Coordinates of C-alpha atoms in Angstrom, one line a residue:
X1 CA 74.6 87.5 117.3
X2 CA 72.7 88.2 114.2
X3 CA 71.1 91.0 112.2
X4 CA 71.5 94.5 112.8
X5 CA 73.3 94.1 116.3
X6 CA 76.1 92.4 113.6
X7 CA 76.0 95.8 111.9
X8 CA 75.9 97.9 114.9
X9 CA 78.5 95.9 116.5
X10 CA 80.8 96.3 112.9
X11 CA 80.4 100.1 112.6
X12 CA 81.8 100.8 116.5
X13 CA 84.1 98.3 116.4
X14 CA 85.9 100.2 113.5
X15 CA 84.7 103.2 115.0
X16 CA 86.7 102.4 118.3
X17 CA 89.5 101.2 116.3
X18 CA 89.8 104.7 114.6
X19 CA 89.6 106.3 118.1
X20 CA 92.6 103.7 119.7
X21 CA 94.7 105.1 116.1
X22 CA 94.1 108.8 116.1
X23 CA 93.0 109.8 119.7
X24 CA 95.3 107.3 121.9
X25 CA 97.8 106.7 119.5
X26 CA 97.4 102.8 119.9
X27 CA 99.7 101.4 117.0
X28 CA 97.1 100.4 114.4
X29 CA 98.8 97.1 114.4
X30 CA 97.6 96.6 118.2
X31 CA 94.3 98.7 117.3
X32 CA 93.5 96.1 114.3
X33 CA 94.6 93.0 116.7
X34 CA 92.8 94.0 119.8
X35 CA 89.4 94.8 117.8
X36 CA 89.8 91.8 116.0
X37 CA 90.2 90.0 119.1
X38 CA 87.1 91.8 121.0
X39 CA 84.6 91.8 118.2
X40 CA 85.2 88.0 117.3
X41 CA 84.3 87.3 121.1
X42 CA 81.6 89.6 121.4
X43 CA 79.5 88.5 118.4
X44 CA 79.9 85.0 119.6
X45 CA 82.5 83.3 117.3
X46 CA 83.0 79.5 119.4
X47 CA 86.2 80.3 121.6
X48 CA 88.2 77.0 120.5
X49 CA 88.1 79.1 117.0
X50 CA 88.9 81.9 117.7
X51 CA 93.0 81.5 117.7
X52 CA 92.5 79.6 114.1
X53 CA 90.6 82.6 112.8
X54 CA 93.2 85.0 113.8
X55 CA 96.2 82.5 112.8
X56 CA 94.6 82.1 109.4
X57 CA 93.8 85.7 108.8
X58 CA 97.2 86.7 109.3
X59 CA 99.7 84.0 107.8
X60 CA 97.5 84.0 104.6
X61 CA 98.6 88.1 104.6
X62 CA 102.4 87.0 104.6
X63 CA 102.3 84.0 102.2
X64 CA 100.1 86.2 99.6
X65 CA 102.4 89.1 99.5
X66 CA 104.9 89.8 102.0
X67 CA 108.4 89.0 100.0
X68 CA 106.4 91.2 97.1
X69 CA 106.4 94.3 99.4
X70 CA 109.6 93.9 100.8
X71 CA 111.4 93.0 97.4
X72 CA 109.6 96.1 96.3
X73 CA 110.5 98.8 99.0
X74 CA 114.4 97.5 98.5
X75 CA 114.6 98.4 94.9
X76 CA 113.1 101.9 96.2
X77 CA 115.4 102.2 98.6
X78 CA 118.2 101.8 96.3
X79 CA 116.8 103.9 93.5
X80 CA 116.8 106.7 96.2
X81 CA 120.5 105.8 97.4
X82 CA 122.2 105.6 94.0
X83 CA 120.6 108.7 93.1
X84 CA 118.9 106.8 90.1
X85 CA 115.5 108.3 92.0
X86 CA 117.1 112.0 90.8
X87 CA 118.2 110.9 87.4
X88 CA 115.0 109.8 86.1
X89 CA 113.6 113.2 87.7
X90 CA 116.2 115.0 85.4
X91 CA 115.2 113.0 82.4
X92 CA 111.7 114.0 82.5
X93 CA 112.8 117.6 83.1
X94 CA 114.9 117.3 79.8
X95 CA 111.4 115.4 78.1
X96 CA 109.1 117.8 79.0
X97 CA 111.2 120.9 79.3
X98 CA 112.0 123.7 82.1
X99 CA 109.3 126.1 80.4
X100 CA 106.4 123.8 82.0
X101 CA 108.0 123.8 85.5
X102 CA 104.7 122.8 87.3
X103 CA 104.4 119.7 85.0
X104 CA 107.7 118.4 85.0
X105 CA 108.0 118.2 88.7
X106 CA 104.3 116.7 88.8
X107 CA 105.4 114.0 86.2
X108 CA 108.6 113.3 88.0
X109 CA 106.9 112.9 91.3
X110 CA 104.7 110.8 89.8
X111 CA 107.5 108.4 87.9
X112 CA 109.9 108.4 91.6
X113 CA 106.8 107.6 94.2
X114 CA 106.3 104.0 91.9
X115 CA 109.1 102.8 94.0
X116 CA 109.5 105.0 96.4
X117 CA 107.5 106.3 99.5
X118 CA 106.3 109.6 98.7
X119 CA 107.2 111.4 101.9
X120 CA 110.9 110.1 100.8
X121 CA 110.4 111.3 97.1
X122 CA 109.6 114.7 98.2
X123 CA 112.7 115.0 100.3
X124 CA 114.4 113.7 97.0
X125 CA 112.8 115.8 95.1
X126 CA 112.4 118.8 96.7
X127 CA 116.2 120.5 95.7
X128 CA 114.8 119.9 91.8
X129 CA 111.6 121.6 92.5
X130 CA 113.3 125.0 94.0
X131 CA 116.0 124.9 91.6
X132 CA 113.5 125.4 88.9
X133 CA 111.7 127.3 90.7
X134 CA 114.5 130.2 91.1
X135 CA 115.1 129.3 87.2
X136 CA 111.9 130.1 86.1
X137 CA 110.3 132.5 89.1
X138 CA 107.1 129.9 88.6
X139 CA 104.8 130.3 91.4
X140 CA 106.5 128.4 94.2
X141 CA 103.3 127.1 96.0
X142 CA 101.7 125.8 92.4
X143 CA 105.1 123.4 91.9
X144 CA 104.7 122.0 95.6
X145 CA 101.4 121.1 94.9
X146 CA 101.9 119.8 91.6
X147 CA 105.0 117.6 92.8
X148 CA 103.2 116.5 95.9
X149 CA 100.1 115.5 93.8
X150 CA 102.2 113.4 91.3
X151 CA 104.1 111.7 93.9
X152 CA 100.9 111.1 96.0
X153 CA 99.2 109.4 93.4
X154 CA 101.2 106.5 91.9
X155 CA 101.8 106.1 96.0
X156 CA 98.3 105.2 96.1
X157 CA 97.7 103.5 92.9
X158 CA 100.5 101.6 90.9
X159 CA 102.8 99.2 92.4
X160 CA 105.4 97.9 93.9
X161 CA 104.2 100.9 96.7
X162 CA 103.7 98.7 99.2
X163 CA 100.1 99.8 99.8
X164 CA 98.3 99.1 96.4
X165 CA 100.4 95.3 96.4
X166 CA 99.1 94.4 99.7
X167 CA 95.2 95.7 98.7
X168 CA 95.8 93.4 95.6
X169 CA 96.9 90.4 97.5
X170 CA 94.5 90.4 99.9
X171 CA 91.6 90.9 97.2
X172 CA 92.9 87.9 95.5
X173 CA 94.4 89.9 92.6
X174 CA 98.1 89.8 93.5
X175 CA 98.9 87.9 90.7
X176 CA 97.0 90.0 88.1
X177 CA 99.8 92.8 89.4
X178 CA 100.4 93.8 85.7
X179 CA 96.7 94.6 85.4
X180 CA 97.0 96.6 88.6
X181 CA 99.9 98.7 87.5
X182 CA 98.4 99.5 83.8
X183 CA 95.1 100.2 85.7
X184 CA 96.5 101.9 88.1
X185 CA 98.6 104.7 85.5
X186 CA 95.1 105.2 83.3
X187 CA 93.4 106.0 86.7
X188 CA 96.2 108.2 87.5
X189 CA 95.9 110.6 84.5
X190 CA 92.5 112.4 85.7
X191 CA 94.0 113.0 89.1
X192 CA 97.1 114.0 87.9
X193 CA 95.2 116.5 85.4
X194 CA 92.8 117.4 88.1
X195 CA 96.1 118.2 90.3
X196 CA 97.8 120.5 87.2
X197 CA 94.8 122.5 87.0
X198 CA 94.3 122.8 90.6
X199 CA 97.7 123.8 91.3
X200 CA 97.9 126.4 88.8
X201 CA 94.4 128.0 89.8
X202 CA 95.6 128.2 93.9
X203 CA 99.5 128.9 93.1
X204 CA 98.0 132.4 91.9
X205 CA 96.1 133.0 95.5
X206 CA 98.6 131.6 98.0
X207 CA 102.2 132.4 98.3
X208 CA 105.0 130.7 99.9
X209 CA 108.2 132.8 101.2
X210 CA 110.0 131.1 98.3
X211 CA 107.2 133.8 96.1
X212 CA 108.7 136.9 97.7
X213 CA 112.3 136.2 97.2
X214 CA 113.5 133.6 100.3
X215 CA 114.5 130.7 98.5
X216 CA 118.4 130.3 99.0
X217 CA 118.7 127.2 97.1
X218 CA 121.0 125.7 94.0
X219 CA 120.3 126.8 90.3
X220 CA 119.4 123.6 88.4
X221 CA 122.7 122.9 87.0
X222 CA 124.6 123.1 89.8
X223 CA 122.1 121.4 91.7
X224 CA 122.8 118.0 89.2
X225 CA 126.6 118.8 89.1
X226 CA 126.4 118.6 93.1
X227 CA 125.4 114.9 92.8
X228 CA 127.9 113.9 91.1
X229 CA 127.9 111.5 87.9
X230 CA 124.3 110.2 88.0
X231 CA 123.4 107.2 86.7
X232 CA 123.1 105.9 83.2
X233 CA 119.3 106.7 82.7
X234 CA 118.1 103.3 81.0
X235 CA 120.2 101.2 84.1
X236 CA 118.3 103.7 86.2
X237 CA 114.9 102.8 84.0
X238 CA 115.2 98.8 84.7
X239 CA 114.6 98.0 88.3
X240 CA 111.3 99.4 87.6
X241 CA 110.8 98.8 83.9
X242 CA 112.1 94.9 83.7
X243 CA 109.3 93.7 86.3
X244 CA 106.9 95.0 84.4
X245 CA 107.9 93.6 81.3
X246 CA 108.5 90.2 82.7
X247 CA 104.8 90.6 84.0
X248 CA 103.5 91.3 80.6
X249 CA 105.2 88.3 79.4
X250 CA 103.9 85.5 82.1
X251 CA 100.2 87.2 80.5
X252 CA 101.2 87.2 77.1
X253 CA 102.2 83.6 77.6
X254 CA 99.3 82.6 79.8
X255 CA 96.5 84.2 76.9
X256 CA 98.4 82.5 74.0
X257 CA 98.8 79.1 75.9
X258 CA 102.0 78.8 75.3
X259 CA 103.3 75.3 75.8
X260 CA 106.7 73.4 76.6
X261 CA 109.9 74.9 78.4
X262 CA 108.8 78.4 76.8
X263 CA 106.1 78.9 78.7
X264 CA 107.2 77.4 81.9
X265 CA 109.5 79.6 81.9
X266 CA 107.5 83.0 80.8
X267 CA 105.2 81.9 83.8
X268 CA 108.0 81.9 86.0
X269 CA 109.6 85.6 85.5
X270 CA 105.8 86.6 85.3
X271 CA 105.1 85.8 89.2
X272 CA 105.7 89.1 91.2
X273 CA 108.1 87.7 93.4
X274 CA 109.8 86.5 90.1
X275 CA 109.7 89.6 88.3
X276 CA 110.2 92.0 91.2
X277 CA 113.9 89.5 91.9
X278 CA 114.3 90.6 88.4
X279 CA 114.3 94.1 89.2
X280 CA 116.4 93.7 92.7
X281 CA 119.1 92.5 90.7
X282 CA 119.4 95.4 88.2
X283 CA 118.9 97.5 91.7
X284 CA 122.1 96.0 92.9
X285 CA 123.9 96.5 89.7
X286 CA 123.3 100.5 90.4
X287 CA 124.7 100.1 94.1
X288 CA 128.0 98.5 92.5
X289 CA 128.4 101.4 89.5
X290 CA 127.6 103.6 92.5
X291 CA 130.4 101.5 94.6
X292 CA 128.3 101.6 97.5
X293 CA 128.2 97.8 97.8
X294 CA 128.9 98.2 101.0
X295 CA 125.9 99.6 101.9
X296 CA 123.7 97.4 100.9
X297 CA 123.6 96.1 104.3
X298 CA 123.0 99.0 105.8
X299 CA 119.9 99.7 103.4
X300 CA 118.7 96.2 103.4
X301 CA 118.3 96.6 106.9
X302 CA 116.4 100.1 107.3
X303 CA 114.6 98.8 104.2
X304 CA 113.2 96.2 106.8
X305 CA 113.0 98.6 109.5
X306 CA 110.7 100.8 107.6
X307 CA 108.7 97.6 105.7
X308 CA 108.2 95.8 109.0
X309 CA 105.0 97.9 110.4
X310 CA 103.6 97.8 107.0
X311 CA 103.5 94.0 106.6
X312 CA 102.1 93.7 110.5
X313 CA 99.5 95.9 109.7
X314 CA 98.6 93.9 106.7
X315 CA 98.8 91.3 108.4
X316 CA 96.3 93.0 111.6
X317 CA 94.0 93.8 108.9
X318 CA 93.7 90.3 107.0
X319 CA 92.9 89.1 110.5
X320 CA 90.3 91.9 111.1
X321 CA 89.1 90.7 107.3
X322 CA 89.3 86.8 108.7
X323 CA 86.9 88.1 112.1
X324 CA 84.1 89.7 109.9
X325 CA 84.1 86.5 107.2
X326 CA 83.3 84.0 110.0
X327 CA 81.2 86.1 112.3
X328 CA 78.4 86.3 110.1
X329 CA 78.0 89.7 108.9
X330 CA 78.6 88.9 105.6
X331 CA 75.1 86.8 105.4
X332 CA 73.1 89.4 106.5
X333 CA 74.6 91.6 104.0
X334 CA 73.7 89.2 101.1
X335 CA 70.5 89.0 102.8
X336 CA 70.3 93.0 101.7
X337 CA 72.2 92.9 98.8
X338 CA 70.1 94.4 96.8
X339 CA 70.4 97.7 98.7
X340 CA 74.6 97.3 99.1
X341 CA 74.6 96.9 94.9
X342 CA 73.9 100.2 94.5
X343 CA 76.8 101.3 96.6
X344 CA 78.9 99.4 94.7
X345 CA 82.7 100.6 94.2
X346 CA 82.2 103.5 96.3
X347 CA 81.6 100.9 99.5
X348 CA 85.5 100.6 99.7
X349 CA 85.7 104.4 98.6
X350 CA 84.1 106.0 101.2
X351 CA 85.6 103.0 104.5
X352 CA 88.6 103.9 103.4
X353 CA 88.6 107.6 103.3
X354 CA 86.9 107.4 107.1
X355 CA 90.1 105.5 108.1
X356 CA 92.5 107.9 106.3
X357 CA 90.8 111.2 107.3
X358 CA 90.7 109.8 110.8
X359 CA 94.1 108.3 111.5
X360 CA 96.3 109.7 108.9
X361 CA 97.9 106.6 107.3
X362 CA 97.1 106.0 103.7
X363 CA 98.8 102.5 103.8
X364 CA 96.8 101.6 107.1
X365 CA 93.9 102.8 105.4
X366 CA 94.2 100.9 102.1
X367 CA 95.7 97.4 103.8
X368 CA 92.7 98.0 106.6
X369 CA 89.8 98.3 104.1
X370 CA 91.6 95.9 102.0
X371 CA 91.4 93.1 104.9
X372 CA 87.3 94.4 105.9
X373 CA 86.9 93.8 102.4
X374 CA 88.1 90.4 101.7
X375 CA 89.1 88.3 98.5
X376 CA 87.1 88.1 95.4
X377 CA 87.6 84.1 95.5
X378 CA 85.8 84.0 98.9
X379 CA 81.9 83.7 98.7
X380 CA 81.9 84.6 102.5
X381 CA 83.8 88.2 101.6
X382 CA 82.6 91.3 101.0
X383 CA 83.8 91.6 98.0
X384 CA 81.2 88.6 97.1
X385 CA 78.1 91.0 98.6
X386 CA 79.2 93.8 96.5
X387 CA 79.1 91.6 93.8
X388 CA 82.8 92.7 92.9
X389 CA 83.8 88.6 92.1
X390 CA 86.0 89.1 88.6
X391 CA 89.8 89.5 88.6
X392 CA 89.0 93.1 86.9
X393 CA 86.6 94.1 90.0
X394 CA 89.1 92.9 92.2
X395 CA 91.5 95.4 90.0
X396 CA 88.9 98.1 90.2
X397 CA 88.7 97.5 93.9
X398 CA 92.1 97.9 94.5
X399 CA 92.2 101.3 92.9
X400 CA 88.9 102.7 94.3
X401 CA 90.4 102.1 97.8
X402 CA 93.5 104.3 96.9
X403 CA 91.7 106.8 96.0
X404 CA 89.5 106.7 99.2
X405 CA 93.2 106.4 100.9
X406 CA 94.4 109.8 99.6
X407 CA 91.2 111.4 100.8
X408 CA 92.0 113.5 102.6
X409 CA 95.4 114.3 103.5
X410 CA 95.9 116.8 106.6
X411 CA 97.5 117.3 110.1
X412 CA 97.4 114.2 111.4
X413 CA 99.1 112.7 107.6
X414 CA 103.3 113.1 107.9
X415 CA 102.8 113.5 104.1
X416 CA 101.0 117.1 105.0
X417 CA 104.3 118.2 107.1
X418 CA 106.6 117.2 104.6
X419 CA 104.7 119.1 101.9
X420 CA 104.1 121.6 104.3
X421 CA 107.5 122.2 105.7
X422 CA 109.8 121.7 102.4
X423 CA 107.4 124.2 100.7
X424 CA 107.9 126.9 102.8
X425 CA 104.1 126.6 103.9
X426 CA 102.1 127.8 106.9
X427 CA 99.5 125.2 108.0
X428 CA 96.5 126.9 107.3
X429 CA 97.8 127.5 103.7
X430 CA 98.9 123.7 103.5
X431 CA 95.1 122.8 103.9
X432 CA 94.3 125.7 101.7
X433 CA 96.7 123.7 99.3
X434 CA 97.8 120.5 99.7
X435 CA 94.9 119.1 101.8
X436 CA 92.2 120.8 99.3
X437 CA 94.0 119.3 96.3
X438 CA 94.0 115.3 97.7
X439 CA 90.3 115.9 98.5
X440 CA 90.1 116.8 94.6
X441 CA 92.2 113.9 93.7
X442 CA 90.4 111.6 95.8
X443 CA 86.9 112.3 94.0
X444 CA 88.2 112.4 90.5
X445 CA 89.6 109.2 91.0
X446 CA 86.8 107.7 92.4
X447 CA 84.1 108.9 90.0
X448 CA 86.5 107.9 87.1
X449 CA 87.2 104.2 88.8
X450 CA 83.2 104.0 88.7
X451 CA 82.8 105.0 85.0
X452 CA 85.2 102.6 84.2
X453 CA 83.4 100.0 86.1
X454 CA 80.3 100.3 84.6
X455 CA 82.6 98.8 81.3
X456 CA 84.2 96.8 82.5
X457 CA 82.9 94.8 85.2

């Protein structure tokens, strides 16, 4: 098959896969397989190669970037256990005060969803957000939006979220992770601006029952004392501050050329899987000044119970990546390059915004375009059409899919009834809200991703 049949034979293959997600409630990682499986027979791919296409597809997923998730979604699960998750919402309460209510739970949102999921982070955050909220009689609906908008976006952008770190390994940037994280905060900064504004401007038109006097929850204070003794807050700090570092310090050393045992060893604490060890270890230092050692087990293991679908999916989507590679469509696509150029950054945008409005997931959404898109080191990917080749691209690309992933966020999302539900919302007023705001998010982010790239690519 050749030509536009390719195309047309694309668009309802994802088209159908959407449908199998959202309608029949297929699990994507079935969908993904299944249309993988269909569309590599139907546009003629030799039969013999099939079972090597799909084999390649989806153990290059796990050898890329599958201890990196999981390593990643343990120290978040630890954070959230220890209660380390709630002391560094408190410290940047104490930084940027209780007389900006709206901000401090947006910023704390947006430091806690790094590492952890943000339908988690709201749960864990939620007690903090009404406690201030009967402290300072701030509109209740302008703080849920606010704290689901920070913890939405470093969900999307900045890892170790499981999301952004598969996008980046299966664009062939998941060893430029430093550059994804830094990227990934500056992006976050008009969306988390657009977000204050927004929530301030709809907290004055919608009201929640916790606005007329319902809310039955803790003051502040008591709230912290009911936790017990938190942890110290720079031990709290490390499991996500110490990868980082030792990231910055494989580039440092990589730039400089550093030479002799020096080196070898900054470029070994500055892999991800390296670094991200580096942070499991302080995690586990907070479970034993916790003295829940003994249930590290126990989290280890949900840990894998909830990081499990993610990596499959991944995986389902490199293999969906692997299908469209060798079945041609990306020649005729170079073939009409000229026309995809001016699309640009906003190709990955707008596919995966289609597959989040449509099925719900953000993380299906960013590890499915991820895998349609390809690697920036293949010449047969579409990253290589879009002429998006340079590590930075690959960057940009990574980013420009989250955004498209938090666009938009409604009934079908679990993040919408979390919101939703803890808030004290009706449904209609959470897509008066909530659903409205990640639309907002979704195009600041993308129009500022774009700007950028027209720098820096």
């Amino acid at each position: 098959m050749t030509g536009v049949g390719l195309i047309v034979t694309f668009v309802i293959a994802v088209a159908v896969m959407i449908i199998a997600i959202s309608k029949f409630k297929i699990h994507p990682f079935l969908a993904i397989m299944g249309i993988s499986l269909i569309l590599a027979i139907v546009v003629g791919l030799p039969l013999k190669d099939i079972p090597g296409t799909i084999g390649s597809g989806f153990s290059g997923t796990f050898t890329s970037i599958g201890i990196v998730i999981i390593l990643g979604a343990l120290i978040g699960s630890i954070l959230e256990k220890t209660g380390a998750a709630l002391k560094l919402a408190e410290m940047v309460v104490r930084i940027v005060g209780k007389k900006h209510p709206e901000l401090a739970v947006e910023i704390m949102g947006w430091v806690v969803s790094i590492p952890v999921f943000c339908d988690s982070g709201f749960v864990i955050l939620d007690p903090i957000r009404k406690a201030l909220q009967q402290k300072t009689k701030y509109s209740s609906v302008a703080m849920t939006v606010a704290l689901s908008a920070g913890l939405y976006v470093s969900h999307v952008f900045i890892p170790p979220t499981p999301g952004p770190i598969a996008a980046a390994g299966t664009l062939g940037v998941g060893t430029n992770l430093l550059a994804v994280i830094g990227m990934g905060a500056v992006v976050s900064i008009p969306c988390l601006i657009a977000a204050y504004f927004f929530a301030n401007a709809v907290g004055k038109k919608v009201k929640s029952s916790e606005d007329v006097g319902e809310s039955s929850g803790q003051s502040y204070d008591e709230l912290l004392k009911s936790f017990g003794e938190l942890p110290n807050g720079a031990l709290a700090l490390s499991p996500i501050i110490l990868p980082i570092i030792a990231m910055a310090m494989g580039s440092v050393s990589s730039v400089l050329k550093w030479g002799g045992n020096l080196g070898k060893i900054m470029a070994f604490i500055g892999t991800p899987i390296i670094a991200l060890t580096i942070g499991l270890l302080f995690a586990i230092i907070l479970l034993v000044k916790a003295g829940k050692t003994k249930d590290f087990y126990e989290i280890t293991n949900e840990c894998l119970k909830v990081v499990g679908p993610i990596l499959f999916v991944t995986a389902a989507g490199g293999v969906l990546g692997k299908v469209i590679a060798n079945a041609g469509f990306v020649g005729y696509m170079k073939e009409h390059a000229a026309v995809l150029s001016t699309v640009g950054i906003f190709f990955p945008f707008l596919i995966a915004a289609i597959i989040k409005s449509a099925q719900g997931s953000s993380t299906v959404a960013i590890t499915t375009t991820a895998g349609i898109m390809g690697s920036i080191a293949e010449s047969s990917s579409m990253m290589a059409v879009l002429g998006l080749t340079s590590p930075m691209a690959g960057v940009l690309t990574v980013l420009a899919i989250g955004a498209g992933a938090m666009t938009v966020s409604h009934a079908n999302d679990s993040y919408f009834w979390v919101v939703t539900n803890f808030g004290n919302l009706k449904a209609e007023d959470g897509y008066k809200t909530h659903t409205l705001n990640t639309l907002v998010m979704g195009v600041v982010g993308i129009i500022f991703i774009w700007i950028l790239s027209l720098f820096m690519i």
